[in-house]
PDB file of C-alpha atoms in Angstrom:
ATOM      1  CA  UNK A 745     -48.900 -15.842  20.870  1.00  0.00           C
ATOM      2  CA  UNK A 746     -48.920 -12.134  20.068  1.00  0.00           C
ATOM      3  CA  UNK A 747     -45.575 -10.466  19.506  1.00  0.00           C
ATOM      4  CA  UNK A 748     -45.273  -7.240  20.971  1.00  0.00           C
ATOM      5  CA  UNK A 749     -41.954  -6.172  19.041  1.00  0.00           C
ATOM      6  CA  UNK A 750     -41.353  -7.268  15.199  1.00  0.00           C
ATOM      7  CA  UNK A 751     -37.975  -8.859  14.757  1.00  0.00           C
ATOM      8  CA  UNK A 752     -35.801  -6.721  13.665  1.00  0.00           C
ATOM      9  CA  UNK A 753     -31.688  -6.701  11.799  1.00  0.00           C
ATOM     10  CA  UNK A 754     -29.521  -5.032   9.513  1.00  0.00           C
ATOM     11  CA  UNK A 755     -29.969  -6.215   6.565  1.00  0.00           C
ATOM     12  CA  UNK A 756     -27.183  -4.572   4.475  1.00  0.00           C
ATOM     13  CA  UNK A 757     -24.999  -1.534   5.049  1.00  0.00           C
ATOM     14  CA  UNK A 758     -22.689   0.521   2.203  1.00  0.00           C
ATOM     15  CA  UNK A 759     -20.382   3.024   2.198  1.00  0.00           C
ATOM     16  CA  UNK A 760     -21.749   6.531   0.375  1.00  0.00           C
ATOM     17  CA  UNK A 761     -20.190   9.557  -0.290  1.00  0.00           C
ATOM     18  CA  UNK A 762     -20.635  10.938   3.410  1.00  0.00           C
ATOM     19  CA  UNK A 763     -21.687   8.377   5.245  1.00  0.00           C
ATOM     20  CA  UNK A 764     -23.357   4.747   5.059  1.00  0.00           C
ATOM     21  CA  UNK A 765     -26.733   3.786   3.054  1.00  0.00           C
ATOM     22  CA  UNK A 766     -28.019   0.977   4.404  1.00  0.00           C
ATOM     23  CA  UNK A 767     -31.413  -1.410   4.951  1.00  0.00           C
ATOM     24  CA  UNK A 768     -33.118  -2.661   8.058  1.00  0.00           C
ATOM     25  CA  UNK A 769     -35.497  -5.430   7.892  1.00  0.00           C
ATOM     26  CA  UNK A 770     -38.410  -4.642  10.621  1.00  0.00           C
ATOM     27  CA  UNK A 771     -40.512  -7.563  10.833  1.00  0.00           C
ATOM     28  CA  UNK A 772     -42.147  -7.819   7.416  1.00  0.00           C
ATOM     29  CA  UNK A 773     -40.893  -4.272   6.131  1.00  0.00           C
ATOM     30  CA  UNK A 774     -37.258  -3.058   4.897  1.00  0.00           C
ATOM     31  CA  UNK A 775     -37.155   0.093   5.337  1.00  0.00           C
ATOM     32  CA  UNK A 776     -33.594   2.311   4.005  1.00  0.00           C
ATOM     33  CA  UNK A 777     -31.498   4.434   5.728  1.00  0.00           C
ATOM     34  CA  UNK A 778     -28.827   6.715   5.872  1.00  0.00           C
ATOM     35  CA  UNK A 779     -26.441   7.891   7.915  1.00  0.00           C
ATOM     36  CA  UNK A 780     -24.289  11.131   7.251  1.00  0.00           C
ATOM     37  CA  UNK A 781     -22.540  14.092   8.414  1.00  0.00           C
ATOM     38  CA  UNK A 782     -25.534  16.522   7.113  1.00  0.00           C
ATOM     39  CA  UNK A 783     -28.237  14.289   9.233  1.00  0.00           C
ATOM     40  CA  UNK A 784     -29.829  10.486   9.580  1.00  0.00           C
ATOM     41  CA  UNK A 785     -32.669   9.571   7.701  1.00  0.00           C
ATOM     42  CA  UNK A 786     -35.100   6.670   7.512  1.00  0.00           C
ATOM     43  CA  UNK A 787     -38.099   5.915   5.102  1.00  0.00           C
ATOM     44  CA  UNK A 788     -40.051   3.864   7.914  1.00  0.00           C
ATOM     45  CA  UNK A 789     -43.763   5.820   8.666  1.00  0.00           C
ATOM     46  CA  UNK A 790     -42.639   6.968  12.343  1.00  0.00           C
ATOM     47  CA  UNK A 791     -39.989   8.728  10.759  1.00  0.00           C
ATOM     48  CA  UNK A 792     -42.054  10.630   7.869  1.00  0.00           C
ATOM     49  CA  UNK A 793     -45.383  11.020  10.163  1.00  0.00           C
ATOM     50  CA  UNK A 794     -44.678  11.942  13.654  1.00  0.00           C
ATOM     51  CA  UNK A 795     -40.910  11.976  14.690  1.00  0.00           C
ATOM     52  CA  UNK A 796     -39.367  13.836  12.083  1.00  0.00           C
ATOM     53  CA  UNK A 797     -36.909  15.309  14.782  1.00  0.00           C
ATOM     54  CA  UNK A 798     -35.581  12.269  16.694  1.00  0.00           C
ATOM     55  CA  UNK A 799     -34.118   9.065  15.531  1.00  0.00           C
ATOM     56  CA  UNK A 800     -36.324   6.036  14.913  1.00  0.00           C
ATOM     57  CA  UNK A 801     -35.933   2.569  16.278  1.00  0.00           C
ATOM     58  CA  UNK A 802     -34.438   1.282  13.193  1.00  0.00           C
ATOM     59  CA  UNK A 803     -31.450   4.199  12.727  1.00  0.00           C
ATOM     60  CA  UNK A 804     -30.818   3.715  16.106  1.00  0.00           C
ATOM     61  CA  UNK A 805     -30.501  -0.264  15.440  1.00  0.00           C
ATOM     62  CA  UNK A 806     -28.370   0.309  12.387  1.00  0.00           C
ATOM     63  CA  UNK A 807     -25.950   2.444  13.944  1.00  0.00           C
ATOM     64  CA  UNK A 808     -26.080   0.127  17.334  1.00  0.00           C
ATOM     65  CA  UNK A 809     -25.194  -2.462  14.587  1.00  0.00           C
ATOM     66  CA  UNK A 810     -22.664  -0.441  12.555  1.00  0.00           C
ATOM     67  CA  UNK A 811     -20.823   0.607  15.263  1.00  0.00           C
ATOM     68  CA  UNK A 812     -20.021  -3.497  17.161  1.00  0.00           C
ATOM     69  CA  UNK A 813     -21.799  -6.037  15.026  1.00  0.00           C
ATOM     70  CA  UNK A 814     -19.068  -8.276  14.266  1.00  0.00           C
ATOM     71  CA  UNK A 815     -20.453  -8.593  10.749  1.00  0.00           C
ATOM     72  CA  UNK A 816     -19.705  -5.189   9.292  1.00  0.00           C
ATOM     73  CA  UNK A 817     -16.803  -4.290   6.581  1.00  0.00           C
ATOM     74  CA  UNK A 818     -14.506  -2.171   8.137  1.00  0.00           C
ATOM     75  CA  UNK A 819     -14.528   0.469   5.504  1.00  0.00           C
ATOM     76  CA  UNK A 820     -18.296   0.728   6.570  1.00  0.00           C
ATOM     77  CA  UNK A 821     -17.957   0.830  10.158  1.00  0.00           C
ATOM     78  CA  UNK A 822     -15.297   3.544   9.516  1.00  0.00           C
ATOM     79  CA  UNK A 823     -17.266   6.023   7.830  1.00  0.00           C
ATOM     80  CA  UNK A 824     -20.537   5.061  10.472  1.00  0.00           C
ATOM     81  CA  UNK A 825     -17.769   6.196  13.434  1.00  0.00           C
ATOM     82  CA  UNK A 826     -17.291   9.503  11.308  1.00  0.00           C
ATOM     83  CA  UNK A 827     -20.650  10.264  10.868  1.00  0.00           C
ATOM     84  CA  UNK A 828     -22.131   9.551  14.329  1.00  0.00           C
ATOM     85  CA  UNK A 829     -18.986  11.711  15.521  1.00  0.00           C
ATOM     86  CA  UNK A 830     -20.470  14.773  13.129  1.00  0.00           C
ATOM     87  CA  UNK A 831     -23.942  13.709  14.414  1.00  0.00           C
ATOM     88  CA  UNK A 832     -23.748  13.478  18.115  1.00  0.00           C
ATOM     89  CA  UNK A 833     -20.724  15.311  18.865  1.00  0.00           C
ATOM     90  CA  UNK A 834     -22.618  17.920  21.239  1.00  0.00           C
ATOM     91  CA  UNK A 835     -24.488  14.812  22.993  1.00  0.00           C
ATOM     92  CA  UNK A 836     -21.351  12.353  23.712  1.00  0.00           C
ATOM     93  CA  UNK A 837     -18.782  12.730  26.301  1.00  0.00           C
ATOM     94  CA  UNK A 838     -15.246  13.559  25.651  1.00  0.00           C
ATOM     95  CA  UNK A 839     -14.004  10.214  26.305  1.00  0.00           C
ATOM     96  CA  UNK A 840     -15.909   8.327  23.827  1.00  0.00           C
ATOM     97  CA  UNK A 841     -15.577  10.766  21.370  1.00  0.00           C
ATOM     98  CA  UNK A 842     -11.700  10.307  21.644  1.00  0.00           C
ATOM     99  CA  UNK A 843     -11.799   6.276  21.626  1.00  0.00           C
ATOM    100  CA  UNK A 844     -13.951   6.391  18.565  1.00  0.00           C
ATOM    101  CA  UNK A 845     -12.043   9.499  17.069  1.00  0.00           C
ATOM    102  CA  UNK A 846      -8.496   7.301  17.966  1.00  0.00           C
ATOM    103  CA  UNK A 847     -10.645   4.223  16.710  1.00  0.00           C
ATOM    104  CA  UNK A 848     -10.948   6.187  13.021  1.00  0.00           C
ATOM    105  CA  UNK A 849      -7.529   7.745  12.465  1.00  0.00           C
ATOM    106  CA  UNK A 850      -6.047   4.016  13.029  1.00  0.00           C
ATOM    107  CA  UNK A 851      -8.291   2.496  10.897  1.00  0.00           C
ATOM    108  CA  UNK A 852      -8.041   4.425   7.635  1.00  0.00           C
ATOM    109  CA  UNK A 853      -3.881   4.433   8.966  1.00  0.00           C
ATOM    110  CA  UNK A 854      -3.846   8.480   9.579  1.00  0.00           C
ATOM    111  CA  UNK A 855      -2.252   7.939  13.081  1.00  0.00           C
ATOM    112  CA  UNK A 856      -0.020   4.886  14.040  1.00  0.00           C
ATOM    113  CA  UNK A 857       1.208   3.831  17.154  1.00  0.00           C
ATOM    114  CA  UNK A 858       4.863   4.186  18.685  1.00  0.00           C
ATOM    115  CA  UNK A 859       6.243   3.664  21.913  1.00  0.00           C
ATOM    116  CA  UNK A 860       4.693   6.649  24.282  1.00  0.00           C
ATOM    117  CA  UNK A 861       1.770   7.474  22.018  1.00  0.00           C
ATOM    118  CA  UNK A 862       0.400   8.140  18.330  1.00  0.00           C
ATOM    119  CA  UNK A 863       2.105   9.646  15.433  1.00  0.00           C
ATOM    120  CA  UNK A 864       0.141  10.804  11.999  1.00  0.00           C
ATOM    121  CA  UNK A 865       1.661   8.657   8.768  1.00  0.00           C
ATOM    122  CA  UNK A 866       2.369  10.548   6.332  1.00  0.00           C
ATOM    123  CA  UNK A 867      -1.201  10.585   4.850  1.00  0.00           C
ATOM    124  CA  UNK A 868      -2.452  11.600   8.227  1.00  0.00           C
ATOM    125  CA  UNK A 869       0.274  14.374   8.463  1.00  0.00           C
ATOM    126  CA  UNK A 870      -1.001  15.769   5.271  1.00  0.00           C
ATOM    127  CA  UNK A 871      -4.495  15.789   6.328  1.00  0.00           C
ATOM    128  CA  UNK A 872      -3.613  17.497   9.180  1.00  0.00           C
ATOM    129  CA  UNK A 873      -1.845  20.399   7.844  1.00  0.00           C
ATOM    130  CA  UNK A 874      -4.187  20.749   5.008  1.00  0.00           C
ATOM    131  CA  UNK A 875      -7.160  21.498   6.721  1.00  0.00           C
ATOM    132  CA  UNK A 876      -9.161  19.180   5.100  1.00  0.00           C
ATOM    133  CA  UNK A 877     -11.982  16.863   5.989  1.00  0.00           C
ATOM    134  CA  UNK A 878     -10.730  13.754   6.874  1.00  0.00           C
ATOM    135  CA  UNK A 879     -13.457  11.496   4.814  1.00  0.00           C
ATOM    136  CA  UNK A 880     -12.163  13.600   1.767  1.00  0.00           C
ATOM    137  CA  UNK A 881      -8.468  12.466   2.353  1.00  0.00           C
ATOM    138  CA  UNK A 882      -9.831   8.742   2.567  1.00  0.00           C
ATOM    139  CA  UNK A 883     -11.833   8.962  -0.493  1.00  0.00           C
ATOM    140  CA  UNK A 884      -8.567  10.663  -2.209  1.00  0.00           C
ATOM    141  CA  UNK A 885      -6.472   7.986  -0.973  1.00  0.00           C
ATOM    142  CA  UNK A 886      -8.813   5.041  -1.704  1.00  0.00           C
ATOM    143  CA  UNK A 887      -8.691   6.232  -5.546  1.00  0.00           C
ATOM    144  CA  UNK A 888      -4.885   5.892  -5.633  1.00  0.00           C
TER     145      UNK A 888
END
């Protein structure tokens, strides 16, 4: 039998400084990625030779798998949610781009919940008034 598609996974996925690094395993190949606020990149030949401008099969994999694979560190799917937000923002609708944006203040605990709504923590309230990028506050906090 002839296989039409290789096999393909995740292999690993790390936080970076603006993003997540990461490795997909495409049949007999790995091939590395990244995914950041400046742009997605991937080191497979489609990529390099022919589609320079539109994501490949195995960024659009990792982030499939970043985003709901039930084996990703939180931390990691965090900072994937940020970056496809930066990425896609003028391609998603407004409702999805408010569940993940909700999904990302709550988990690096800038927003909490109260009866009626949301409120920012204190850490959130700072970031807010500041003005600053919010992966910036995380990495700030994270070194506390």
């Amino acid at each position: 039998l002839r296989r039409v598609k290789p096999d393909m996974r995740l292999e690993r996925g790390w936080p970076v400084a603006d993003g997540v690094g990461g490795s997909v395993v495409s049949g007999a190949n790995t091939y590395n990625f990244a995914l950041r606020m400046s742009g997605e990149s991937c080191t497979c030949p489609a990529r390099v030779n022919w589609h320079r401008h539109e994501v490949c099969k195995h960024v659009a994999l990792a982030i499939h798998e970043l985003l709901f694979g039930s084996a990703v560190d939180d931390e990691v799917r965090a900072r994937a949610i940020y970056a496809c937000l930066h990425l896609f923002r003028r391609t998603l609708d407004l409702g999805t781009t408010i569940d993940q944006a909700v999904r990302l203040l709550r988990g690096w605990h800038l927003v909490e919940p109260v009866p009626g709504g949301m409120r920012a923590t204190p850490v959130g309230a700072l970031a807010a008034s500041a003005s600053l990028d919010l992966l910036l506050i995380r990495l700030a906090e994270m070194r506390l």
